[in-house]
Amino acid sequence: DSGVTQTPKHLITATGQRVTLRCSPRSGDLSVYWYQQSLDQGLQFLIHYYNGEERAKGNILERFSAQQFPDLHSELNLSSLELGDSALYFCASSVFRAPLHFGNGTRLTVT
Amino acid sequence: QQQVKQSPQSLIVQKGGISIINCAYENTAFDYFPWYQQFPGKGPALLIAIRPDVSEKKEGRFTISFNKSAKQFSLHIMDSQPGDSATYFCAASPMNRDDKIIFGKGTRLHILP
């Protein structure tokens, strides 16, 4: 068990809808990373927060946003969902830099 | 320059054989090179990592070989076992920056019993 908790484990929703994915980092970790995993694209970096502040953005769509709260948990918001957004979404945490500790992901299915 | 290229995409090895997965990078600012192992339904988990000041690191049956001049690194799994069947990701992290850890596209390894 990595100590990183992601909820929900599975999410099925329709196109055009909005969902929120939640991540609780390991105790003591200040950094939270979000990754999207699809079969053909591997792990794509979306965004990184450190102690509540956005540190870096990767290939994150404008329809997606995230935040890290004072208690260090993070939420990834996905809106105007499209079929192509179906993927596994992973959260990872670390004290500052690598190594990353990953949660078990949220599987999003957009129908 | 931010890419990490991983090969092969999939690999089948007989039990007891050596599994070899290769990665290449272009950005010379990368200074940390971890390998992650992912089982179905689970998130990736750190397996072993190396920094560019050493050419090899071994942990049990797992060895990372690092060639700084060629900008390549590889994972060797000795005496491969069916329990090693998983997806393996190499990654690279830039020097003095915590923002991006770039992953390769992964290798699906299957060990035949």
CSV table of C-alpha atoms in Angstrom, one decimal:
chain,number,residue,atom,x,y,z
A,1,ASP,CA,0.0,0.0,0.0
A,2,SER,CA,1.5,3.3,-1.2
A,3,GLY,CA,-0.4,5.4,1.3
A,4,VAL,CA,-2.0,7.5,-1.4
A,5,THR,CA,-5.8,7.2,-1.6
A,6,GLN,CA,-7.8,8.0,-4.7
A,7,THR,CA,-11.6,8.1,-4.9
A,8,PRO,CA,-13.7,7.0,-6.5
A,9,LYS,CA,-12.1,3.8,-8.0
A,10,HIS,CA,-14.5,3.8,-10.9
A,11,LEU,CA,-16.5,6.5,-12.5
A,12,ILE,CA,-19.0,6.1,-15.4
A,13,THR,CA,-20.5,9.2,-16.9
A,14,ALA,CA,-21.9,10.7,-20.1
A,15,THR,CA,-20.4,13.0,-22.6
A,16,GLY,CA,-20.7,16.6,-21.6
A,17,GLN,CA,-20.7,16.0,-17.9
A,18,ARG,CA,-18.4,17.1,-15.2
A,19,VAL,CA,-16.6,14.9,-12.6
A,20,THR,CA,-14.2,15.4,-9.7
A,21,LEU,CA,-11.5,13.0,-8.8
A,22,ARG,CA,-10.0,13.1,-5.3
A,23,CYS,CA,-6.6,12.3,-4.0
A,24,SER,CA,-5.2,12.1,-0.5
A,25,PRO,CA,-1.4,12.1,-0.4
A,26,ARG,CA,0.8,10.1,1.9
A,27,SER,CA,1.1,11.6,5.3
A,28,GLY,CA,3.9,14.2,5.2
A,29,ASP,CA,4.0,14.5,1.4
A,30,LEU,CA,3.6,18.1,0.1
A,31,SER,CA,3.7,17.4,-3.6
A,32,VAL,CA,0.8,16.0,-5.6
A,33,TYR,CA,1.0,15.0,-9.2
A,34,TRP,CA,-1.8,14.0,-11.6
A,35,TYR,CA,-1.2,11.7,-14.5
A,36,GLN,CA,-3.5,10.3,-17.2
A,37,GLN,CA,-2.8,6.8,-18.4
A,38,SER,CA,-4.3,5.5,-21.6
A,39,LEU,CA,-3.3,2.3,-23.5
A,40,ASP,CA,-1.4,4.0,-26.3
A,41,GLN,CA,0.0,7.1,-24.5
A,42,GLY,CA,1.5,5.7,-21.3
A,43,LEU,CA,1.6,8.0,-18.3
A,44,GLN,CA,1.0,11.6,-19.4
A,45,PHE,CA,1.8,14.3,-16.8
A,46,LEU,CA,-1.1,16.6,-16.2
A,47,ILE,CA,-0.2,18.9,-13.3
A,48,HIS,CA,1.8,19.2,-10.2
A,49,TYR,CA,1.0,21.0,-6.9
A,50,TYR,CA,3.4,21.7,-4.1
A,51,ASN,CA,2.0,22.8,-0.7
A,52,GLY,CA,-1.1,24.3,-2.3
A,53,GLU,CA,0.7,26.1,-5.2
A,54,GLU,CA,0.7,25.0,-8.8
A,55,ARG,CA,4.3,24.1,-9.8
A,56,ALA,CA,4.0,22.8,-13.3
A,57,LYS,CA,1.5,22.0,-16.0
A,58,GLY,CA,1.9,19.3,-18.6
A,59,ASN,CA,-0.5,18.2,-21.3
A,60,ILE,CA,-3.6,19.3,-19.4
A,61,LEU,CA,-6.6,20.3,-21.4
A,62,GLU,CA,-8.3,23.6,-20.7
A,63,ARG,CA,-11.4,21.6,-19.7
A,64,PHE,CA,-9.4,20.1,-16.9
A,65,SER,CA,-8.4,21.9,-13.7
A,66,ALA,CA,-7.0,20.9,-10.3
A,67,GLN,CA,-6.3,22.3,-6.9
A,68,GLN,CA,-4.6,21.4,-3.7
A,69,PHE,CA,-6.3,22.3,-0.5
A,70,PRO,CA,-4.8,23.4,2.8
A,71,ASP,CA,-5.0,19.9,4.2
A,72,LEU,CA,-2.9,18.9,1.1
A,73,HIS,CA,-5.6,16.7,-0.5
A,74,SER,CA,-6.1,17.4,-4.2
A,75,GLU,CA,-9.0,17.4,-6.6
A,76,LEU,CA,-8.9,17.0,-10.4
A,77,ASN,CA,-11.9,18.5,-12.1
A,78,LEU,CA,-12.8,17.3,-15.6
A,79,SER,CA,-15.6,19.1,-17.5
A,80,SER,CA,-17.4,18.9,-20.8
A,81,LEU,CA,-16.3,15.3,-20.9
A,82,GLU,CA,-15.6,13.6,-24.3
A,83,LEU,CA,-15.3,9.9,-25.2
A,84,GLY,CA,-11.5,10.4,-25.5
A,85,ASP,CA,-11.2,11.4,-21.9
A,86,SER,CA,-11.9,7.8,-20.8
A,87,ALA,CA,-8.7,6.7,-19.1
A,88,LEU,CA,-7.1,5.8,-15.8
A,89,TYR,CA,-6.2,8.9,-13.8
A,90,PHE,CA,-3.4,8.5,-11.2
A,91,CYS,CA,-2.4,10.7,-8.4
A,92,ALA,CA,1.1,10.5,-7.0
A,93,SER,CA,2.7,12.2,-4.0
A,94,SER,CA,6.2,12.9,-2.8
A,95,VAL,CA,7.9,14.9,-0.1
A,96,PHE,CA,9.4,17.2,-2.7
A,97,ARG,CA,10.9,15.3,-5.6
A,98,ALA,CA,11.0,11.8,-6.7
A,99,PRO,CA,10.4,9.1,-5.9
A,100,LEU,CA,6.7,9.3,-6.5
A,101,HIS,CA,4.2,7.2,-4.7
A,102,PHE,CA,1.1,6.4,-6.8
A,103,GLY,CA,-2.4,5.7,-5.8
A,104,ASN,CA,-4.4,2.9,-7.5
A,105,GLY,CA,-6.1,5.3,-9.8
A,106,THR,CA,-9.6,6.3,-10.8
A,107,ARG,CA,-10.9,4.6,-14.0
A,108,LEU,CA,-13.1,7.0,-15.9
A,109,THR,CA,-15.4,5.8,-18.5
A,110,VAL,CA,-17.2,8.3,-20.6
A,111,THR,CA,-20.2,7.0,-22.6
B,1,GLN,CA,14.0,17.2,-25.5
B,2,GLN,CA,11.5,16.2,-22.8
B,3,GLN,CA,10.9,12.8,-24.2
B,4,VAL,CA,11.9,9.4,-22.8
B,5,LYS,CA,11.8,6.7,-25.4
B,6,GLN,CA,11.3,3.2,-24.1
B,7,SER,CA,11.6,-0.1,-26.0
B,8,PRO,CA,10.3,-2.7,-26.6
B,9,GLN,CA,6.6,-2.1,-26.2
B,10,SER,CA,6.1,-5.7,-25.2
B,11,LEU,CA,8.4,-8.5,-24.2
B,12,ILE,CA,8.0,-12.3,-23.7
B,13,VAL,CA,10.7,-14.1,-21.8
B,14,GLN,CA,11.0,-17.7,-20.6
B,15,LYS,CA,11.1,-18.3,-16.9
B,16,GLY,CA,14.7,-18.1,-15.7
B,17,GLY,CA,15.8,-15.9,-18.6
B,18,ILE,CA,17.0,-12.3,-18.6
B,19,SER,CA,14.5,-9.5,-19.4
B,20,ILE,CA,16.0,-6.3,-20.8
B,21,ILE,CA,14.2,-3.1,-21.3
B,22,ASN,CA,15.8,0.0,-22.8
B,23,CYS,CA,15.3,3.7,-22.5
B,24,ALA,CA,16.9,6.7,-24.1
B,25,TYR,CA,16.6,10.4,-23.3
B,26,GLU,CA,17.8,13.7,-24.9
B,27,ASN,CA,17.7,16.2,-22.1
B,28,THR,CA,21.1,16.3,-20.4
B,29,ALA,CA,19.5,18.1,-17.5
B,30,PHE,CA,17.9,14.9,-16.3
B,31,ASP,CA,19.6,13.6,-13.2
B,32,TYR,CA,17.4,11.0,-11.8
B,33,PHE,CA,16.3,7.8,-13.6
B,34,PRO,CA,13.7,5.6,-11.8
B,35,TRP,CA,12.0,2.5,-13.0
B,36,TYR,CA,8.4,1.8,-12.0
B,37,GLN,CA,6.6,-1.5,-12.0
B,38,GLN,CA,2.8,-1.7,-12.5
B,39,PHE,CA,0.5,-4.6,-12.0
B,40,PRO,CA,-3.0,-4.7,-13.4
B,41,GLY,CA,-5.4,-2.7,-11.3
B,42,LYS,CA,-2.6,-1.0,-9.4
B,43,GLY,CA,-0.7,2.2,-9.6
B,44,PRO,CA,3.0,2.2,-10.6
B,45,ALA,CA,5.4,1.4,-7.8
B,46,LEU,CA,9.1,2.4,-7.6
B,47,LEU,CA,11.3,-0.5,-8.4
B,48,ILE,CA,14.8,0.9,-8.6
B,49,ALA,CA,16.4,4.2,-9.5
B,50,ILE,CA,19.8,5.5,-10.5
B,51,ARG,CA,21.6,8.8,-10.7
B,52,PRO,CA,24.1,9.6,-13.5
B,53,ASP,CA,27.2,9.5,-11.2
B,54,VAL,CA,27.1,5.7,-11.3
B,55,SER,CA,27.0,3.3,-14.2
B,56,GLU,CA,25.2,0.4,-12.6
B,57,LYS,CA,22.9,-0.2,-9.6
B,58,LYS,CA,21.8,-3.6,-8.5
B,59,GLU,CA,19.0,-4.6,-6.2
B,60,GLY,CA,18.4,-8.3,-6.0
B,61,ARG,CA,17.5,-9.6,-9.4
B,62,PHE,CA,17.0,-6.1,-10.8
B,63,THR,CA,19.9,-4.1,-12.3
B,64,ILE,CA,19.9,-0.6,-13.9
B,65,SER,CA,22.8,0.0,-16.4
B,66,PHE,CA,23.4,3.7,-17.2
B,67,ASN,CA,25.4,5.1,-20.1
B,68,LYS,CA,25.7,8.8,-19.7
B,69,SER,CA,27.5,9.5,-23.0
B,70,ALA,CA,24.9,7.6,-25.0
B,71,LYS,CA,22.1,9.0,-22.9
B,72,GLN,CA,20.7,5.5,-22.4
B,73,PHE,CA,19.7,3.4,-19.5
B,74,SER,CA,18.3,-0.1,-19.2
B,75,LEU,CA,16.7,-2.4,-16.8
B,76,HIS,CA,17.8,-6.0,-16.5
B,77,ILE,CA,15.8,-8.6,-14.7
B,78,MET,CA,17.8,-11.7,-14.0
B,79,ASP,CA,16.3,-15.1,-13.5
B,80,SER,CA,12.9,-13.7,-14.6
B,81,GLN,CA,9.9,-15.2,-12.8
B,82,PRO,CA,6.2,-15.3,-13.7
B,83,GLY,CA,5.5,-12.9,-10.8
B,84,ASP,CA,7.6,-10.3,-12.7
B,85,SER,CA,5.0,-10.2,-15.4
B,86,ALA,CA,3.9,-6.5,-15.3
B,87,THR,CA,4.2,-3.2,-17.1
B,88,TYR,CA,7.5,-1.4,-16.6
B,89,PHE,CA,8.0,2.3,-17.0
B,90,CYS,CA,11.3,4.1,-17.1
B,91,ALA,CA,11.3,7.8,-16.2
B,92,ALA,CA,13.6,10.8,-15.9
B,93,SER,CA,13.6,13.9,-13.8
B,94,PRO,CA,15.3,17.2,-14.5
B,95,MET,CA,18.1,18.5,-12.3
B,96,ASN,CA,17.0,20.7,-9.4
B,97,ARG,CA,13.4,20.8,-10.5
B,98,ASP,CA,10.6,18.9,-9.0
B,99,ASP,CA,7.9,19.8,-11.5
B,100,LYS,CA,8.1,17.2,-14.2
B,101,ILE,CA,8.9,13.5,-14.1
B,102,ILE,CA,8.7,12.2,-17.6
B,103,PHE,CA,7.7,8.6,-18.2
B,104,GLY,CA,8.4,6.3,-21.1
B,105,LYS,CA,5.4,4.7,-22.7
B,106,GLY,CA,5.9,1.4,-20.9
B,107,THR,CA,6.9,-2.2,-21.6
B,108,ARG,CA,4.5,-5.1,-21.1
B,109,LEU,CA,6.6,-8.0,-19.8
B,110,HIS,CA,5.2,-11.5,-19.8
B,111,ILE,CA,7.2,-14.3,-18.3
B,112,LEU,CA,6.3,-17.7,-19.6
B,113,PRO,CA,6.1,-20.4,-16.8
